[in-house]
Short mmCIF file of C-alpha atoms in Angstrom, two decimals:
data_model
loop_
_atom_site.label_atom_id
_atom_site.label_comp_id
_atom_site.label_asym_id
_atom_site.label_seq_id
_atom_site.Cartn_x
_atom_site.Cartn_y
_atom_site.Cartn_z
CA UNK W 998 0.92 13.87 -19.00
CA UNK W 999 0.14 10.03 -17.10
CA UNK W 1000 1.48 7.68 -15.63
CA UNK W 1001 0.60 4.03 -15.15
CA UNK W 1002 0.98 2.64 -11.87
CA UNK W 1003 1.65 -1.38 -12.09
CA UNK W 1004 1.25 -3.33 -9.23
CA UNK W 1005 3.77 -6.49 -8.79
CA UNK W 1006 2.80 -9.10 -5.90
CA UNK W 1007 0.88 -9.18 -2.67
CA UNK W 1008 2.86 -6.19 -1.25
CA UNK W 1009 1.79 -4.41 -4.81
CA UNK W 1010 -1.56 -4.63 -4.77
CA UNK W 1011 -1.82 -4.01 -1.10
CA UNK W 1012 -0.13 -0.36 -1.92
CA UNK W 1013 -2.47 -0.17 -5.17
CA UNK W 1014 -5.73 -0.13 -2.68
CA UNK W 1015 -4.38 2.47 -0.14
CA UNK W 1016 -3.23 4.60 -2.98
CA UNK W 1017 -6.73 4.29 -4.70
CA UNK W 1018 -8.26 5.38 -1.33
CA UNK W 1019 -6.08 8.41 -1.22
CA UNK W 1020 -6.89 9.45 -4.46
CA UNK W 1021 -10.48 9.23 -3.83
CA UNK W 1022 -10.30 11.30 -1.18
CA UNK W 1023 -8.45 14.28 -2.82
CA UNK W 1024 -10.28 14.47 -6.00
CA UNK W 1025 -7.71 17.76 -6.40
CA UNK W 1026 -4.89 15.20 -7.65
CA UNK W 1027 -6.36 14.19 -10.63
CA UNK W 1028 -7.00 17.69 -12.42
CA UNK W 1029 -3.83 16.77 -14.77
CA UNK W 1030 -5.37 12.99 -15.71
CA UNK W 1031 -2.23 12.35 -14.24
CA UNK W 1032 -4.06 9.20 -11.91
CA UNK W 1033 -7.26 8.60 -14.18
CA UNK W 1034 -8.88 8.50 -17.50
CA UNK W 1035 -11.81 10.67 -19.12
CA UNK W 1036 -14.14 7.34 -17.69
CA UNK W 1037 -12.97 7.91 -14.48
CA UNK W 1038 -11.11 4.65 -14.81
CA UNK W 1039 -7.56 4.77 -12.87
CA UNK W 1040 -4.37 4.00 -14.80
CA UNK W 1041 -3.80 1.09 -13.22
CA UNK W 1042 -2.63 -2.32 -14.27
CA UNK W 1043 -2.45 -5.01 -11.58
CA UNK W 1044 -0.88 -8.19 -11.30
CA UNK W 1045 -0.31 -11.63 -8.72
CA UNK W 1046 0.28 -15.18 -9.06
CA UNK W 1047 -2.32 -15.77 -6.65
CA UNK W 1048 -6.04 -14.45 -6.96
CA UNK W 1049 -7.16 -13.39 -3.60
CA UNK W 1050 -5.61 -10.28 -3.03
CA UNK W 1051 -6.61 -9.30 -6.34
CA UNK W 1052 -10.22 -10.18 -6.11
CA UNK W 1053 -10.31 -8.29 -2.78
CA UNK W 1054 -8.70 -4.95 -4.70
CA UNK W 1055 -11.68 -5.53 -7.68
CA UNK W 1056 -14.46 -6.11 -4.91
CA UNK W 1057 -13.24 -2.72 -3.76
CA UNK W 1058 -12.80 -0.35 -6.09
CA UNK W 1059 -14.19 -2.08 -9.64
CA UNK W 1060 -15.56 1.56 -10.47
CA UNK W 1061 -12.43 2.64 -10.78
CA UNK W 1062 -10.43 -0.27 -12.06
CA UNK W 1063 -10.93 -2.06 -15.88
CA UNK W 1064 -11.12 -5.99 -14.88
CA UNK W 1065 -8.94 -6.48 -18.04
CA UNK W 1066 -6.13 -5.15 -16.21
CA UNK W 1067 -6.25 -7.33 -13.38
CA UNK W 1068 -4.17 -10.30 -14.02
CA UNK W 1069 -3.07 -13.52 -12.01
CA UNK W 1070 -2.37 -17.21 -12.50
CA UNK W 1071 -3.46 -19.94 -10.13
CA UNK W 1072 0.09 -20.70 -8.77
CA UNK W 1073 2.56 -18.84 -6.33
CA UNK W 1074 5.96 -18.51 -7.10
CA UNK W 1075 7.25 -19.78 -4.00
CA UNK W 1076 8.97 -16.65 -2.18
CA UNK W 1077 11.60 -17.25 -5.14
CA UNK W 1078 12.93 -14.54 -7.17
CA UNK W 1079 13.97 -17.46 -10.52
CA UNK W 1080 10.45 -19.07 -10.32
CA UNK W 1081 8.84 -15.23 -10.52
CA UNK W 1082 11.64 -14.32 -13.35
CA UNK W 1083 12.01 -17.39 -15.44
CA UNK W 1084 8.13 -19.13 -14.88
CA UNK W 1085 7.16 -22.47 -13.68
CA UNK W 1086 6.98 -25.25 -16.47
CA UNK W 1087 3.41 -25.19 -16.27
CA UNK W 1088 1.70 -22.22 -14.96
CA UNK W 1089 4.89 -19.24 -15.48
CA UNK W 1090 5.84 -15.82 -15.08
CA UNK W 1091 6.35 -15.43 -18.72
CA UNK W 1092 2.46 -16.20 -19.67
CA UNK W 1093 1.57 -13.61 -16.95
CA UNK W 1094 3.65 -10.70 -17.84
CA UNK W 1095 2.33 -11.12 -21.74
CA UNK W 1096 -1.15 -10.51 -20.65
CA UNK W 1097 0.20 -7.85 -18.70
CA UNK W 1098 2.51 -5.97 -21.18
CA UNK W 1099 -0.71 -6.26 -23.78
CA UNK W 1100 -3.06 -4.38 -20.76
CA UNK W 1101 0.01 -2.27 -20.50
CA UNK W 1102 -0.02 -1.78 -24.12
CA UNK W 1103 -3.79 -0.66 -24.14
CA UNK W 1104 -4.13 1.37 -21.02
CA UNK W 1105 -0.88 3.46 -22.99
CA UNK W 1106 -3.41 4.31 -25.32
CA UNK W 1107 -5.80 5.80 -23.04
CA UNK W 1108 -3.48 8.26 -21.68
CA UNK W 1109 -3.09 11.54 -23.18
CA UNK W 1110 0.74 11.52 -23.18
CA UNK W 1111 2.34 8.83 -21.56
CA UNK W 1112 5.39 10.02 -18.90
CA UNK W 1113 6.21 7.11 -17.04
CA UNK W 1114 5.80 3.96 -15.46
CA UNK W 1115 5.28 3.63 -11.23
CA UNK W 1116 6.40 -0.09 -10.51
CA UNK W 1117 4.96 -0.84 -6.83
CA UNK W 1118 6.63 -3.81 -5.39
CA UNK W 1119 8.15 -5.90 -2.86
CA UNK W 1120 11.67 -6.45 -3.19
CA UNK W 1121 11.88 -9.83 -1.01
CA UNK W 1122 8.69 -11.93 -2.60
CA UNK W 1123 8.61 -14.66 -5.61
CA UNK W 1124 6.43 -12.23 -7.65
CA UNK W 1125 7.31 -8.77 -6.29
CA UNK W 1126 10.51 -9.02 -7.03
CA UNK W 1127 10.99 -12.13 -9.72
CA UNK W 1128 7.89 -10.93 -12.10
CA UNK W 1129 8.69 -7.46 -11.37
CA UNK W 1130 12.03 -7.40 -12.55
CA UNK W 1131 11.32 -9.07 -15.83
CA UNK W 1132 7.84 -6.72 -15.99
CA UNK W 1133 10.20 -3.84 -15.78
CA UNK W 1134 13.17 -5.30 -17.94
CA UNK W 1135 10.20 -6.23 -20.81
CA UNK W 1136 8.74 -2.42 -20.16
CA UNK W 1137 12.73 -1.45 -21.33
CA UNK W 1138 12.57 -3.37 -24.42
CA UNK W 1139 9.19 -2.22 -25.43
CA UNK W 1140 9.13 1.29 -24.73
CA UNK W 1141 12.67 2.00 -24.40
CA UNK W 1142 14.23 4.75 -22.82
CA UNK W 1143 11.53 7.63 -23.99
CA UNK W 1144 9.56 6.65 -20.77
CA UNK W 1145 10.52 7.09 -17.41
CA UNK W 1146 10.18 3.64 -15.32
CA UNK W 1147 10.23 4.10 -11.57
CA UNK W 1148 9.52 2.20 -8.75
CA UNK W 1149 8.33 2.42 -5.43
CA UNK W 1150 10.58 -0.87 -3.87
CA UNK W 1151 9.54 -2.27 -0.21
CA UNK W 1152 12.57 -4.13 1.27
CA UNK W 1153 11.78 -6.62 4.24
CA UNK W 1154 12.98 -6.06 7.93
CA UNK W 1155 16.80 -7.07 8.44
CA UNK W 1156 16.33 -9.73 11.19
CA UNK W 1157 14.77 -11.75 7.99
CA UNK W 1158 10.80 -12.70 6.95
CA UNK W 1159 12.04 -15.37 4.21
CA UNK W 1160 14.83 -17.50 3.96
CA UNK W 1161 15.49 -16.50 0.56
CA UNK W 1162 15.09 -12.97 0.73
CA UNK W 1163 18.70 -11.95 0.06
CA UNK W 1164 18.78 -13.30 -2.98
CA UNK W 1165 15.77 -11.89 -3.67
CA UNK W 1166 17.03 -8.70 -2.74
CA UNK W 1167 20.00 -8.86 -4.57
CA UNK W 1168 18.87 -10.38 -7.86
CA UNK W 1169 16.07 -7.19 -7.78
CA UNK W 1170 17.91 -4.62 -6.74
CA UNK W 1171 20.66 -5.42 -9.70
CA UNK W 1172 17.71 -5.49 -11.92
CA UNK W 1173 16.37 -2.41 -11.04
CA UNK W 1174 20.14 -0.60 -10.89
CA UNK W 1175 20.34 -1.77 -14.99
CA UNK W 1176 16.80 -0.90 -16.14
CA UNK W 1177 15.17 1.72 -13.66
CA UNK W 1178 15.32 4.93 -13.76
CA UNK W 1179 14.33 6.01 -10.16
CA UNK W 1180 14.61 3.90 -6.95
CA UNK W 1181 12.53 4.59 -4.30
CA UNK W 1182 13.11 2.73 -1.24
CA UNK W 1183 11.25 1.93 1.61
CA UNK W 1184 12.76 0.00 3.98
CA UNK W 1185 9.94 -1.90 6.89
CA UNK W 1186 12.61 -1.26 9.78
CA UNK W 1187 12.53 2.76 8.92
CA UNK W 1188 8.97 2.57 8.28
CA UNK W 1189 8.45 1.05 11.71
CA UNK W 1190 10.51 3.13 13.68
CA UNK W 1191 8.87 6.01 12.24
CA UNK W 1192 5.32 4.77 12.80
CA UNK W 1193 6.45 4.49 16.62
CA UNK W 1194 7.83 7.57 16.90
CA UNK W 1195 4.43 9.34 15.30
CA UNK W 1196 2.53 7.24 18.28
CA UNK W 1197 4.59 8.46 21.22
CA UNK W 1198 4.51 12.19 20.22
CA UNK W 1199 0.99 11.96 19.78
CA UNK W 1200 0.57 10.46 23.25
CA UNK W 1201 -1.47 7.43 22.09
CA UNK W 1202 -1.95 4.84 25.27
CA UNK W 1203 -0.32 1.16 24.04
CA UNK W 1204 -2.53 -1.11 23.87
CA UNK W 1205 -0.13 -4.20 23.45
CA UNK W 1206 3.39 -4.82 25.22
CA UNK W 1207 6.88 -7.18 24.24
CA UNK W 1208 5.22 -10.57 24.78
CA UNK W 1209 8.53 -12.53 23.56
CA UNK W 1210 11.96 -12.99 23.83
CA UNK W 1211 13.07 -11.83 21.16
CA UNK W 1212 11.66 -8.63 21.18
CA UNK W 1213 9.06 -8.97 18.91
CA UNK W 1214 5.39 -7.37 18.59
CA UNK W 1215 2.09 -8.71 17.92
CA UNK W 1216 1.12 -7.92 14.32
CA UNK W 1217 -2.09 -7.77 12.71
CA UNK W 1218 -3.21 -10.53 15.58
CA UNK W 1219 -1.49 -13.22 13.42
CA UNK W 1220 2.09 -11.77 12.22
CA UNK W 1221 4.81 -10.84 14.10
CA UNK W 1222 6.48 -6.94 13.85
CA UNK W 1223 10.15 -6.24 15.11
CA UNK W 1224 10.67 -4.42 17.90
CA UNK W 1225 12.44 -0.70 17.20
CA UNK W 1226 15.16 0.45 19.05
CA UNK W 1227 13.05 3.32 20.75
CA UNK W 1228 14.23 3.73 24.08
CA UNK W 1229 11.29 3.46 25.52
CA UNK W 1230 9.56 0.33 27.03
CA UNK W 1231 5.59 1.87 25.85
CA UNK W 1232 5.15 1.17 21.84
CA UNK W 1233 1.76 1.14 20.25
CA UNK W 1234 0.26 -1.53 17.82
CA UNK W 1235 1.56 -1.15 14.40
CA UNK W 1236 -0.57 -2.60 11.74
CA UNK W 1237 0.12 -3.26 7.91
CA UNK W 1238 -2.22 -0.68 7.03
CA UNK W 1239 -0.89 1.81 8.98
CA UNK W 1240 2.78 1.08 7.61
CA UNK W 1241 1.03 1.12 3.73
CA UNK W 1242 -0.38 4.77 4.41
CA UNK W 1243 2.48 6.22 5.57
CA UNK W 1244 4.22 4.77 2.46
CA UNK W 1245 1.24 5.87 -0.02
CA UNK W 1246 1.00 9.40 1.84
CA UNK W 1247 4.56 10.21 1.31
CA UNK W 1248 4.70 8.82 -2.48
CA UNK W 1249 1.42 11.50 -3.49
CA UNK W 1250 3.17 14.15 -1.21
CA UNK W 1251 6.17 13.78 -3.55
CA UNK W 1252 4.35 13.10 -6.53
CA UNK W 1253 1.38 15.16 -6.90
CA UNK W 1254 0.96 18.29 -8.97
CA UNK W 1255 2.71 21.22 -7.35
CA UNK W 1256 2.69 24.90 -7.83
CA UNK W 1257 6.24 25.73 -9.26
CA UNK W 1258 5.53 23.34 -12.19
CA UNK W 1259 1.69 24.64 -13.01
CA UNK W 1260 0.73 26.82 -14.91
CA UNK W 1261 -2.60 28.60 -14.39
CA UNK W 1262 -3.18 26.06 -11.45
CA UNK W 1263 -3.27 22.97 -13.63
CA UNK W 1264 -0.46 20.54 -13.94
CA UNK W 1265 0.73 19.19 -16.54
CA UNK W 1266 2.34 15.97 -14.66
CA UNK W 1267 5.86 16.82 -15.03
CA UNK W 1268 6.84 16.87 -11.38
CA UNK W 1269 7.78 12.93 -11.58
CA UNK W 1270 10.26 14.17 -15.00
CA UNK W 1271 11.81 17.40 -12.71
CA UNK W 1272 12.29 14.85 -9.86
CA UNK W 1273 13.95 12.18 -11.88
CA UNK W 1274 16.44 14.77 -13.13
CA UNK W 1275 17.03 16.39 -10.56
CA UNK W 1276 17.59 13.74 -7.52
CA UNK W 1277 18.90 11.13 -9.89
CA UNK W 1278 21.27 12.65 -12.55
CA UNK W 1279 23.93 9.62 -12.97
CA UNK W 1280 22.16 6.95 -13.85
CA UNK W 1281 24.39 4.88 -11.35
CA UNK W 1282 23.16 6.74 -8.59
CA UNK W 1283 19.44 6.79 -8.23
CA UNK W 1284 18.21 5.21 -5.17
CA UNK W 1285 16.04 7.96 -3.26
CA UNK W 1286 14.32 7.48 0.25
CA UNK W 1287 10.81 9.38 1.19
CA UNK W 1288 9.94 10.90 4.69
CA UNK W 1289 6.82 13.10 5.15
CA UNK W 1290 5.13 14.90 8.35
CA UNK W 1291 1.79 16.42 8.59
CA UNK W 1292 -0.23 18.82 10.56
CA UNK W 1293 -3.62 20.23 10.99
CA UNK W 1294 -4.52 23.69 9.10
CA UNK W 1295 -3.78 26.11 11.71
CA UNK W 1296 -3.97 30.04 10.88
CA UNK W 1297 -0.59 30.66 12.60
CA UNK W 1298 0.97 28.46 10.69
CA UNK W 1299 1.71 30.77 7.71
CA UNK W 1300 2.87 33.70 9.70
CA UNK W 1301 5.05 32.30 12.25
CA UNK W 1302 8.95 33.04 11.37
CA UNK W 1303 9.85 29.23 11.62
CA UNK W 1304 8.09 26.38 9.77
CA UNK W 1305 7.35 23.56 12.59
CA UNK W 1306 6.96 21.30 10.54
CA UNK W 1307 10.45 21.47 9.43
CA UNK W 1308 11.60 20.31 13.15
CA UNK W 1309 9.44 17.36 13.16
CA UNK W 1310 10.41 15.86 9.89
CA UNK W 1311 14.18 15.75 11.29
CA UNK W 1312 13.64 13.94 14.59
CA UNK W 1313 11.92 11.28 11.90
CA UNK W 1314 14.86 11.17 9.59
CA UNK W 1315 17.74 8.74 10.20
CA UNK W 1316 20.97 10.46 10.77
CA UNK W 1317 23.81 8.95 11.69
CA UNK W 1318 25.48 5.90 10.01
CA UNK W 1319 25.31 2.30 11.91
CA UNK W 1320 27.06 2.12 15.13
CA UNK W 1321 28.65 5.80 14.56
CA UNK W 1322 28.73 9.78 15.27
CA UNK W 1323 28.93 9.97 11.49
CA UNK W 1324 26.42 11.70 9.48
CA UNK W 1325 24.78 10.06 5.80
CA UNK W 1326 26.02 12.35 2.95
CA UNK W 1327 23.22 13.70 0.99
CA UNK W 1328 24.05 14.38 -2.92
CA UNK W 1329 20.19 16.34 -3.47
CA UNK W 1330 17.32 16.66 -1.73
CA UNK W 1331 13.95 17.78 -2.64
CA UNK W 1332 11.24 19.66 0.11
CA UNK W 1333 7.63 19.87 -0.84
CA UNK W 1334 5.71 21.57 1.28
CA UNK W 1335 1.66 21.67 0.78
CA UNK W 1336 -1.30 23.36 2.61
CA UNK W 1337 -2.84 26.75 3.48
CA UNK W 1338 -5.34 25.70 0.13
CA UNK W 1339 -7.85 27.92 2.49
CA UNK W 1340 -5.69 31.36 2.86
CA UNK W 1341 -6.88 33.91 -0.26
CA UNK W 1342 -3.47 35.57 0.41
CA UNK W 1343 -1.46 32.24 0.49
CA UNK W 1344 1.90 32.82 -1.64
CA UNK W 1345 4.66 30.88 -2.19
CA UNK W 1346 6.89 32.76 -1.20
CA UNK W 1347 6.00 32.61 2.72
CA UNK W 1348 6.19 29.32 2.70
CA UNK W 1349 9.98 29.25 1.41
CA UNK W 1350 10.57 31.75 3.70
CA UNK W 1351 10.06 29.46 6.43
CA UNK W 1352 11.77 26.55 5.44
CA UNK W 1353 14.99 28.87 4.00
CA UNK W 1354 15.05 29.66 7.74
CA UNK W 1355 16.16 26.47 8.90
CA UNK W 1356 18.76 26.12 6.14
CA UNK W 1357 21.16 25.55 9.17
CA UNK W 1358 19.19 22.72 10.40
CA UNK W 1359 18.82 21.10 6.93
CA UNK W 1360 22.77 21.85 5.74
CA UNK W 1361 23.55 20.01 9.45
CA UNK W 1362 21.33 17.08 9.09
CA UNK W 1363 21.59 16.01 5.53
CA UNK W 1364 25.24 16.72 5.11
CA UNK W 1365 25.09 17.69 1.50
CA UNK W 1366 28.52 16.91 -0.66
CA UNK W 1367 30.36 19.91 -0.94
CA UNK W 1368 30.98 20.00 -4.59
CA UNK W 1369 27.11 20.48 -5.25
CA UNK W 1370 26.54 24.09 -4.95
CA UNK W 1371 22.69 23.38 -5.66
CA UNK W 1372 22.25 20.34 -4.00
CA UNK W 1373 18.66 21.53 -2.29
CA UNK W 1374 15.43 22.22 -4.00
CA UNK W 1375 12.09 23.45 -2.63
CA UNK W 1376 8.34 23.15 -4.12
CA UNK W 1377 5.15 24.26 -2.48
CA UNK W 1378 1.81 23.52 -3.50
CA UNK W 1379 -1.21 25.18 -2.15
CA UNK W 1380 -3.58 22.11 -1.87
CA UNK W 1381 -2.79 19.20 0.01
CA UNK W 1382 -3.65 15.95 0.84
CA UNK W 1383 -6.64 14.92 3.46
CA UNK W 1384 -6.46 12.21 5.45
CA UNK W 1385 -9.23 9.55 6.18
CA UNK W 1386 -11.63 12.08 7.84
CA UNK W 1387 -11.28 14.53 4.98
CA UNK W 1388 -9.59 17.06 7.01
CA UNK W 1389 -6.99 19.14 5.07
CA UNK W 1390 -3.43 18.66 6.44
CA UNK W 1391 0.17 21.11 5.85
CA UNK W 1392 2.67 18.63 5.05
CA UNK W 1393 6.32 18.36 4.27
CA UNK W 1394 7.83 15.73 2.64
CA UNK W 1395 11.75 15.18 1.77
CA UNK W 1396 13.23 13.13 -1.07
CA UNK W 1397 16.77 12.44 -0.48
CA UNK W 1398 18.88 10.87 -2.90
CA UNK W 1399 22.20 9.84 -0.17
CA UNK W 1400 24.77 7.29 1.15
CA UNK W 1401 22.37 5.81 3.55
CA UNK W 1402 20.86 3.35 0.91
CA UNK W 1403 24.73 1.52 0.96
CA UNK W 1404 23.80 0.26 4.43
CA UNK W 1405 21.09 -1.76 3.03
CA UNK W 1406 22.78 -2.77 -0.07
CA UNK W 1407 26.31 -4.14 1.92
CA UNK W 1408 23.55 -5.99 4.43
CA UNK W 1409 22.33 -7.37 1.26
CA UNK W 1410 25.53 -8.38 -0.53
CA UNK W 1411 27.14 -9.61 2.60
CA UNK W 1412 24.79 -12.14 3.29
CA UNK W 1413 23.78 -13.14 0.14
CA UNK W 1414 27.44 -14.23 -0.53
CA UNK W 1415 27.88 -15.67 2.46
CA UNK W 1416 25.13 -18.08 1.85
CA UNK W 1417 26.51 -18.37 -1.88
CA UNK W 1418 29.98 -19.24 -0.51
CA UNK W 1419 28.29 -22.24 1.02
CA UNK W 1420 25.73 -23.03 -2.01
CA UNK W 1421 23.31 -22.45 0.76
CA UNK W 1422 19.41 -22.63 -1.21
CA UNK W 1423 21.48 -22.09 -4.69
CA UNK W 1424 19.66 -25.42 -5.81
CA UNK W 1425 16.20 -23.56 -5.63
CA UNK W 1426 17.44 -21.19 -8.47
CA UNK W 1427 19.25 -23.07 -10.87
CA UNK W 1428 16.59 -25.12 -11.38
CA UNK W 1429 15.30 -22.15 -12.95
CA UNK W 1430 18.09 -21.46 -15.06
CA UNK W 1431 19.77 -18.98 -12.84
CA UNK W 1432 23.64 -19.83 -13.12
CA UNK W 1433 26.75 -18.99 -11.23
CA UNK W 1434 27.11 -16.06 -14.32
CA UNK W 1435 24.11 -14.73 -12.85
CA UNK W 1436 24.60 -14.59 -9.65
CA UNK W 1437 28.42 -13.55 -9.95
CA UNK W 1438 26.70 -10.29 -12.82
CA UNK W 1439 24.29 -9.03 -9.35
CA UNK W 1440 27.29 -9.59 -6.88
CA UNK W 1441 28.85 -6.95 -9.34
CA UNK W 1442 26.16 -4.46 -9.55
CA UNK W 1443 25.64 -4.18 -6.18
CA UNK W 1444 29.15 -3.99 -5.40
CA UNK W 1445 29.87 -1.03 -8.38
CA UNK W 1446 26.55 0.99 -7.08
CA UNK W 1447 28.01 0.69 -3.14
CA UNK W 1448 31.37 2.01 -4.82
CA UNK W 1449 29.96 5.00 -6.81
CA UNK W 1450 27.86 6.00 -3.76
CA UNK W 1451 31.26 5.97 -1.91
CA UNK W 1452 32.52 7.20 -4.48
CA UNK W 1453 30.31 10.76 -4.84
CA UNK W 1454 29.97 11.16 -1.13
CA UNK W 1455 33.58 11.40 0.13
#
């Protein structure tokens, strides 16, 4: 079974290269065509209104992509959700996400049996989240609901990159609530905080300090990062890159053939079906976050009675609600756990044994609703991923599906009707056709997904 990953916007395509990279480095993934076709040629379909990051993707990896399925028009949308969704009058979204569907179309061909759509976007840009939410409402009407559509959705820091970005937000997020079937969300400020708390346990020096006010880093020499709430006055340099692998390295962890769902050590790709049903079984509720830790190969690993892994992927995890002693309620969670590919006597079942002994530490920090006698699962895989020096790593990665995601969503809805209460920016998006109806149908959404978290989790 394959998937086709589509690519929405800047913050798309930037996740399309780092994933490519990873797959070309673990040549292991793609034993189920799963990632690529009998050419060699990825499943990939690729889309911006603007051409350079495009071109830059192509210059990179054209052995591996078709140049058909690279598509982009010679105007931005603007940082604005309507011009991405409805189209300028002469250059629009509509003319791009034809060309697209028809590459879509094609590349559906090539596949052996098609499972799903990934969706990689931002959820804050004109064409992330404008072009990607009709992309993904169009995918809907063409395919219907045979195929599974998920997406892997970036959301922007809090403190604000774009003035419009709650909107943006909100109009995508409602989107993806009606025509989605998996969420996954990666918020920058989690991201970052992670990232910093990977560079003081491994001791790195800092090579930059707080040079503002505000409390803000240097990024990427010319961008600006926010500063994470660390106690600590040493952080290292955080790049884009470095925030994109994380992201990419925990989507394959979660993703990738495993060995509970192989048979005769090849997959047959249906890890993304068994993790759509069974993180996201009410379709209102189906917004899942991603958290991974790895480690070096290490012969004790296997045999010691604790997994250590296990202890490090919890001091990464948020787990305590805003301003409060409360925990997030969990409603399922998923552990994969990968490595010891070089151990002739690696089984399974050593590997659950570690992780089933620090049930107590997983029942404490995910909180799991008590009327969900199964609400943890556990794969293992005995291959995993290598990192840029092709050095096998043990990993362990968590999907969650929990409450935590309503922080996020109130931030959203709060402010975006707070600026709508004033008709703050509204003008920029009904002269794209997007009414008060519109904007009063997302309110709505958002508002009935907070309330069936709540809901579920009491």
């Amino acid at each position: 079974m394959s998937s086709i990953f589509v690519s929405v916007g800047q913050c798309g395509n930037q996740l399309a290269k780092t994933l490519i990279d990873q797959l070309l480095l673990n040549q292991i993934n793609q034993n189920s065509y799963l990632y690529d076709n009998y050419d060699g040629k990825f499943h990939f379909v690729n889309l911006d209104s603007e051409s350079k990051v495009i071109k830059n993707l192509y210059a990179s990896h054209k052995q591996n992509l078709r140049i058909e399925n690279l598509i982009n028009t010679k105007c931005g949308r603007g940082s604005n959700w309507a011009s991405g969704y409805t189209g300028l009058k002469k250059d629009g979204s509509l003319k791009i996400i034809e060309k697209s569907l028809e590459s879509i179309r094609k590349e559906s061909e090539r596949c052996d049996f098609l499972l799903s759509f990934i969706v990689m976007h931002s959820l804050s840009g004109g064409t992330g989240s404008g072009c990607g939410s009709k992309l993904i409402e169009q995918l809907r009407d063409e395919f219907g609901w045979k195929k599974l559509i998920m997406t892997q959705s970036v959301a922007p820091f809090r403190a604000g990159e774009l003035p419009l970005q709650h909107y943006n937000n909100l109009l995508c997020m409602s989107h993806l609530q009606e025509y989605a079937d998996f969420i996954s969300l990666h918020q920058n400020d989690d991201v970052l905080d992670i990232l910093n708390k990977i560079s003081l346990e491994s001791s790195r020096p800092s090579n930059t300090s707080v040079t503002s006010k505000t409390g803000l880093l240097p990024f990427n020499s010319t961008k600006l990062i926010k500063k994470s709430n660390l106690n600590d006055d040493t952080y290292a340099s955080v790049t884009l890159n470095d925030m994109n692998s994380y992201i990419v390295k925990s989507i394959l962890s979660a993703i990738n053939p495993v060995d509970n769902i192989s048979l005769k050590s090849q997959s047959f790709g249906l890890e993304l079906l068994e993790l759509q049903k069974f993180l996201c079984p009410n379709f209102n509720l189906k917004i899942v976050e991603i958290y991974n830790v790895n480690s070096l190969n290490v012969t004790k690993t296997i045999y010691e009675k604790n997994n250590p892994l296990v202890k490090r992927l919890f001091s990464r995890v948020p787990k305590y609600k805003a301003n409060s002693n409360e925990y997030y309620t969990s409603l399922n969670s998923l552990f994969v756990a990968r490595g010891m590919q070089d151990f002739n006597e690696y089984k399974s079942e050593y590997v659950l044994g570690q992780l089933l002994n620090e049930s107590d530490l997983m029942q404490k920090t995910l909180n799991p609703v008590k009327w969900n006698p199964f609400s943890m699962d556990f794969w293992t895989s005995k291959n995993s991923l290598s990192d840029s020096e092709k050095v096998k790593m043990n990993s362990l990665t968590l999907v969650t599906n929990r409450n935590k995601c309503c922080e996020y969503l109130r931030d959203v809805l709060e402010k975006s009707m707070l600026k709508y209460s004033v008709k703050a920016y509204v003008h920029w998006y009904e002269k794209f056709n997007i009414d008060k109806e519109f904007f009063e149908n997302s309110f709505e959404k958002i508002r009935f997904t907070i309330d069936s978290y709540d809901q579920m989790t009491q």
